[in-house]
């Protein structure tokens, strides 16, 4: 019992000394369960409370999980473990669509860094324009131009592999060697080379601009999309460095030039990663990346199922198809088992015996069941992260527009406050004049 009123106020949120009543600003439904606990010594789980809210209420009243009744303990622990992974049940509820508070706080923390930076307001708007395609009309235009440059770069890389351009490059290389020049200098088509230079200039502008406008340089290099931007321009500059190191020396041997050609081919192959730059402008691609990141258990289970099935059915097919050339070894049967379990069925290797056909039928049916089980969970996670990503983009977009609204509201608040102050001052002065006239003060005092 509380010995004094001060001690009683420390125990609760409010205390009425006259009525001797304590007030606790807590959930009333749990309080009924608390009274029942003091009467019977058993605490039961309330269905109308979330498992985490129930845990917070129990911690507030000093009750642990040991106070739970045996009939509710297993259900409470099951709900507590299953709640973070309940993707199927929560994917359609409004609360699950909302972005995580930690993600919103991270975004707000990043935006708050511009307050103390030089030209913080301008940098903040430019950063939101480049990062969020739906922030404003200039951001949409910038996103369209960036997507066009990425598609043009991919198209140039694909056109470069056509036989017509390869034959033209071979003829240009022969002419360059005959003229005493390096063959690598004449291999690229002039139009494709100019297009490649333009794309590299745009990608370099994007990377440098984002680096200069980023609120945190350390977080910039930790973001996957920024790393993709760096990788998209890195092969070009590495090719220039390799050419300067190997090909620009006088009297370079043919072996060195051959090594340079191999290095250039490897770096050109890395240009295929530019297609990942579209993830910055696509909510679906970002959601796919988040799904794969949070579905490593399901992906691991899927690969394990496929590995077991391929191993089993490859051994059966090897035994049943001894005379078949495509099944001469078990490792050679792995390709057939993988193609069959994934229901691709190229048809390059097919069983001919009855036992082999039965094994192929079991492999195909097993593949359908094995692939379908984890895919459902992965699909539900993708739907969850897609809606969550859309909500996070809306939160970032609203945070940018809220700055102007807060400025207007602050100006309106100051004007209303000044108006109320002047109105109160005039009313007080009028009441003072009436009081002085009623009391009959001397003329000098009234004039004062």
Tab-separated table of C-alpha atoms in Angstrom, residues 193-399:
chain	number	residue	atom	x	y	z
A	193	UNK	CA	30.988	3.591	-80.180
A	194	UNK	CA	29.464	7.068	-79.938
A	195	UNK	CA	26.306	5.619	-78.404
A	196	UNK	CA	28.413	3.721	-75.884
A	197	UNK	CA	30.313	6.882	-74.956
A	198	UNK	CA	27.059	8.775	-74.481
A	199	UNK	CA	25.634	6.039	-72.245
A	200	UNK	CA	28.824	5.903	-70.194
A	201	UNK	CA	28.764	9.690	-69.797
A	202	UNK	CA	25.155	9.560	-68.590
A	203	UNK	CA	25.817	6.692	-66.184
A	204	UNK	CA	28.883	8.487	-64.825
A	205	UNK	CA	26.801	11.634	-64.354
A	206	UNK	CA	24.200	9.640	-62.416
A	207	UNK	CA	26.748	7.998	-60.127
A	208	UNK	CA	28.665	11.210	-59.417
A	209	UNK	CA	25.469	13.217	-58.847
A	210	UNK	CA	24.048	10.666	-56.434
A	211	UNK	CA	27.365	10.523	-54.611
A	212	UNK	CA	27.487	14.314	-54.225
A	213	UNK	CA	23.817	14.604	-53.214
A	214	UNK	CA	23.717	11.569	-50.926
A	215	UNK	CA	23.014	12.421	-47.273
A	216	UNK	CA	25.580	9.844	-46.124
A	217	UNK	CA	28.577	8.698	-48.150
A	218	UNK	CA	28.967	5.534	-46.106
A	219	UNK	CA	25.358	4.503	-46.678
A	220	UNK	CA	25.741	5.331	-50.363
A	221	UNK	CA	28.312	2.578	-50.898
A	222	UNK	CA	26.221	0.122	-48.860
A	223	UNK	CA	23.104	0.460	-51.016
A	224	UNK	CA	22.708	-2.336	-53.605
A	225	UNK	CA	21.314	-0.042	-56.323
A	226	UNK	CA	24.299	2.294	-56.015
A	227	UNK	CA	26.665	-0.656	-56.321
A	228	UNK	CA	24.835	-1.670	-59.501
A	229	UNK	CA	25.365	1.843	-60.879
A	230	UNK	CA	29.082	1.627	-60.130
A	231	UNK	CA	29.392	-1.816	-61.718
A	232	UNK	CA	27.614	-0.563	-64.858
A	233	UNK	CA	30.355	2.001	-65.596
A	234	UNK	CA	33.309	0.165	-64.082
A	235	UNK	CA	34.047	-2.109	-67.106
A	236	UNK	CA	34.509	0.878	-69.411
A	237	UNK	CA	37.112	2.532	-67.212
A	238	UNK	CA	38.820	-0.784	-66.465
A	239	UNK	CA	39.089	-1.365	-70.204
A	240	UNK	CA	40.781	2.013	-70.603
A	241	UNK	CA	43.201	1.186	-67.786
A	242	UNK	CA	43.953	-2.229	-69.289
A	243	UNK	CA	44.580	-0.637	-72.681
A	244	UNK	CA	46.896	1.926	-71.120
A	245	UNK	CA	48.785	-0.794	-69.226
A	246	UNK	CA	49.174	-3.367	-72.007
A	247	UNK	CA	48.401	-1.892	-75.407
A	248	UNK	CA	49.807	1.607	-75.296
A	249	UNK	CA	53.409	0.545	-74.825
A	250	UNK	CA	55.668	0.677	-77.858
A	251	UNK	CA	56.629	-2.673	-79.253
A	252	UNK	CA	53.872	-4.563	-77.542
A	253	UNK	CA	54.057	-8.259	-78.320
A	254	UNK	CA	51.228	-10.253	-79.851
A	255	UNK	CA	50.777	-12.165	-76.609
A	256	UNK	CA	50.196	-8.936	-74.695
A	257	UNK	CA	47.684	-7.753	-77.282
A	258	UNK	CA	45.941	-11.112	-77.073
A	259	UNK	CA	45.700	-10.781	-73.299
A	260	UNK	CA	44.298	-7.300	-73.771
A	261	UNK	CA	41.629	-8.685	-76.103
A	262	UNK	CA	40.592	-11.287	-73.533
A	263	UNK	CA	40.404	-8.659	-70.799
A	264	UNK	CA	38.295	-6.416	-73.011
A	265	UNK	CA	35.930	-9.297	-73.772
A	266	UNK	CA	35.473	-10.040	-70.069
A	267	UNK	CA	34.785	-6.385	-69.278
A	268	UNK	CA	32.352	-6.122	-72.168
A	269	UNK	CA	30.516	-9.139	-70.819
A	270	UNK	CA	30.046	-7.260	-67.547
A	271	UNK	CA	27.967	-4.684	-69.406
A	272	UNK	CA	25.026	-7.069	-69.166
A	273	UNK	CA	24.646	-5.957	-65.541
A	274	UNK	CA	23.372	-2.608	-66.797
A	275	UNK	CA	19.945	-4.175	-67.138
A	276	UNK	CA	19.836	-4.258	-63.332
A	277	UNK	CA	19.799	-0.451	-63.359
A	278	UNK	CA	16.122	-0.719	-64.254
A	279	UNK	CA	15.508	-1.860	-60.672
A	280	UNK	CA	15.887	1.762	-59.551
A	281	UNK	CA	12.871	2.679	-61.668
A	282	UNK	CA	10.830	-0.503	-61.164
A	283	UNK	CA	9.007	-1.370	-57.961
A	284	UNK	CA	8.601	-4.956	-59.127
A	285	UNK	CA	12.344	-5.551	-59.549
A	286	UNK	CA	13.110	-4.076	-56.130
A	287	UNK	CA	10.372	-6.222	-54.611
A	288	UNK	CA	11.851	-9.274	-56.337
A	289	UNK	CA	15.253	-8.525	-54.810
A	290	UNK	CA	13.730	-8.109	-51.344
A	291	UNK	CA	11.791	-11.352	-51.812
A	292	UNK	CA	14.911	-13.323	-52.711
A	293	UNK	CA	16.761	-11.752	-49.793
A	294	UNK	CA	14.094	-12.779	-47.271
A	295	UNK	CA	13.309	-16.144	-48.910
A	296	UNK	CA	16.707	-17.789	-48.670
A	297	UNK	CA	15.229	-20.556	-46.506
A	298	UNK	CA	12.534	-21.362	-49.053
A	299	UNK	CA	15.021	-21.143	-51.932
A	300	UNK	CA	17.376	-23.449	-50.046
A	301	UNK	CA	14.549	-25.935	-49.473
A	302	UNK	CA	13.651	-25.784	-53.169
A	303	UNK	CA	17.242	-26.467	-54.221
A	304	UNK	CA	17.494	-29.295	-51.688
A	305	UNK	CA	14.319	-30.917	-53.022
A	306	UNK	CA	15.583	-30.607	-56.588
A	307	UNK	CA	18.992	-32.030	-55.689
A	308	UNK	CA	17.460	-35.048	-53.954
A	309	UNK	CA	15.023	-35.691	-56.796
A	310	UNK	CA	17.659	-35.310	-59.502
A	311	UNK	CA	20.014	-37.686	-57.680
A	312	UNK	CA	17.355	-40.363	-57.179
A	313	UNK	CA	15.824	-40.303	-60.649
A	314	UNK	CA	19.209	-39.971	-62.371
A	315	UNK	CA	20.316	-43.206	-60.714
A	316	UNK	CA	17.104	-44.938	-61.767
A	317	UNK	CA	17.422	-43.677	-65.349
A	318	UNK	CA	21.073	-44.758	-65.522
A	319	UNK	CA	20.120	-48.265	-64.460
A	320	UNK	CA	17.151	-48.491	-66.837
A	321	UNK	CA	18.897	-46.921	-69.860
A	322	UNK	CA	22.250	-48.661	-69.994
A	323	UNK	CA	22.251	-48.917	-73.770
A	324	UNK	CA	21.224	-45.290	-74.331
A	325	UNK	CA	24.097	-42.985	-75.262
A	326	UNK	CA	22.697	-40.014	-73.341
A	327	UNK	CA	22.552	-41.999	-70.084
A	328	UNK	CA	26.003	-43.565	-70.107
A	329	UNK	CA	26.993	-42.097	-66.694
A	330	UNK	CA	25.120	-40.823	-63.655
A	331	UNK	CA	26.589	-37.283	-63.971
A	332	UNK	CA	25.362	-37.282	-67.584
A	333	UNK	CA	21.890	-38.180	-66.263
A	334	UNK	CA	21.901	-35.148	-63.953
A	335	UNK	CA	21.188	-32.856	-66.908
A	336	UNK	CA	18.214	-34.994	-67.931
A	337	UNK	CA	16.953	-35.119	-64.332
A	338	UNK	CA	17.210	-31.346	-63.889
A	339	UNK	CA	15.414	-30.624	-67.161
A	340	UNK	CA	12.687	-33.142	-66.339
A	341	UNK	CA	12.086	-32.071	-62.719
A	342	UNK	CA	11.771	-28.424	-63.691
A	343	UNK	CA	9.284	-29.503	-66.421
A	344	UNK	CA	11.370	-27.825	-69.148
A	345	UNK	CA	11.841	-30.925	-71.290
A	346	UNK	CA	14.307	-29.994	-74.036
A	347	UNK	CA	14.004	-33.419	-75.639
A	348	UNK	CA	17.704	-33.727	-76.428
A	349	UNK	CA	17.915	-36.862	-74.247
A	350	UNK	CA	14.869	-39.123	-73.869
A	351	UNK	CA	14.421	-42.587	-72.338
A	352	UNK	CA	13.612	-45.467	-74.673
A	353	UNK	CA	12.803	-48.379	-72.362
A	354	UNK	CA	9.597	-48.854	-70.399
A	355	UNK	CA	11.409	-48.597	-67.068
A	356	UNK	CA	13.103	-45.407	-68.192
A	357	UNK	CA	9.801	-43.879	-69.256
A	358	UNK	CA	8.236	-44.768	-65.899
A	359	UNK	CA	11.200	-43.140	-64.148
A	360	UNK	CA	10.769	-40.053	-66.337
A	361	UNK	CA	7.060	-39.889	-65.462
A	362	UNK	CA	7.836	-40.077	-61.754
A	363	UNK	CA	10.548	-37.437	-62.163
A	364	UNK	CA	8.153	-35.031	-63.894
A	365	UNK	CA	5.332	-35.544	-61.369
A	366	UNK	CA	7.747	-35.212	-58.467
A	367	UNK	CA	9.150	-32.029	-59.956
A	368	UNK	CA	5.679	-30.487	-60.186
A	369	UNK	CA	5.001	-31.205	-56.511
A	370	UNK	CA	8.460	-30.178	-55.336
A	371	UNK	CA	8.487	-26.858	-57.200
A	372	UNK	CA	4.896	-25.942	-56.332
A	373	UNK	CA	5.298	-26.153	-52.539
A	374	UNK	CA	7.939	-23.420	-51.909
A	375	UNK	CA	6.825	-21.282	-54.862
A	376	UNK	CA	3.531	-20.478	-53.122
A	377	UNK	CA	5.339	-19.085	-50.082
A	378	UNK	CA	7.743	-17.100	-52.252
A	379	UNK	CA	4.849	-15.648	-54.260
A	380	UNK	CA	3.058	-14.520	-51.096
A	381	UNK	CA	6.232	-12.852	-49.892
A	382	UNK	CA	6.613	-11.084	-53.220
A	383	UNK	CA	3.058	-9.710	-52.950
A	384	UNK	CA	3.802	-8.528	-49.419
A	385	UNK	CA	7.042	-6.753	-50.336
A	386	UNK	CA	5.516	-5.245	-53.474
A	387	UNK	CA	2.728	-3.557	-51.515
A	388	UNK	CA	5.171	-2.583	-48.801
A	389	UNK	CA	7.524	-1.022	-51.344
A	390	UNK	CA	4.657	0.955	-52.879
A	391	UNK	CA	3.672	2.237	-49.435
A	392	UNK	CA	7.287	3.192	-48.666
A	393	UNK	CA	7.551	5.125	-51.940
A	394	UNK	CA	4.349	6.971	-51.063
A	395	UNK	CA	5.768	7.791	-47.623
A	396	UNK	CA	8.975	9.192	-49.160
A	397	UNK	CA	6.991	11.179	-51.712
A	398	UNK	CA	4.708	12.613	-49.028
A	399	UNK	CA	7.684	13.486	-46.831
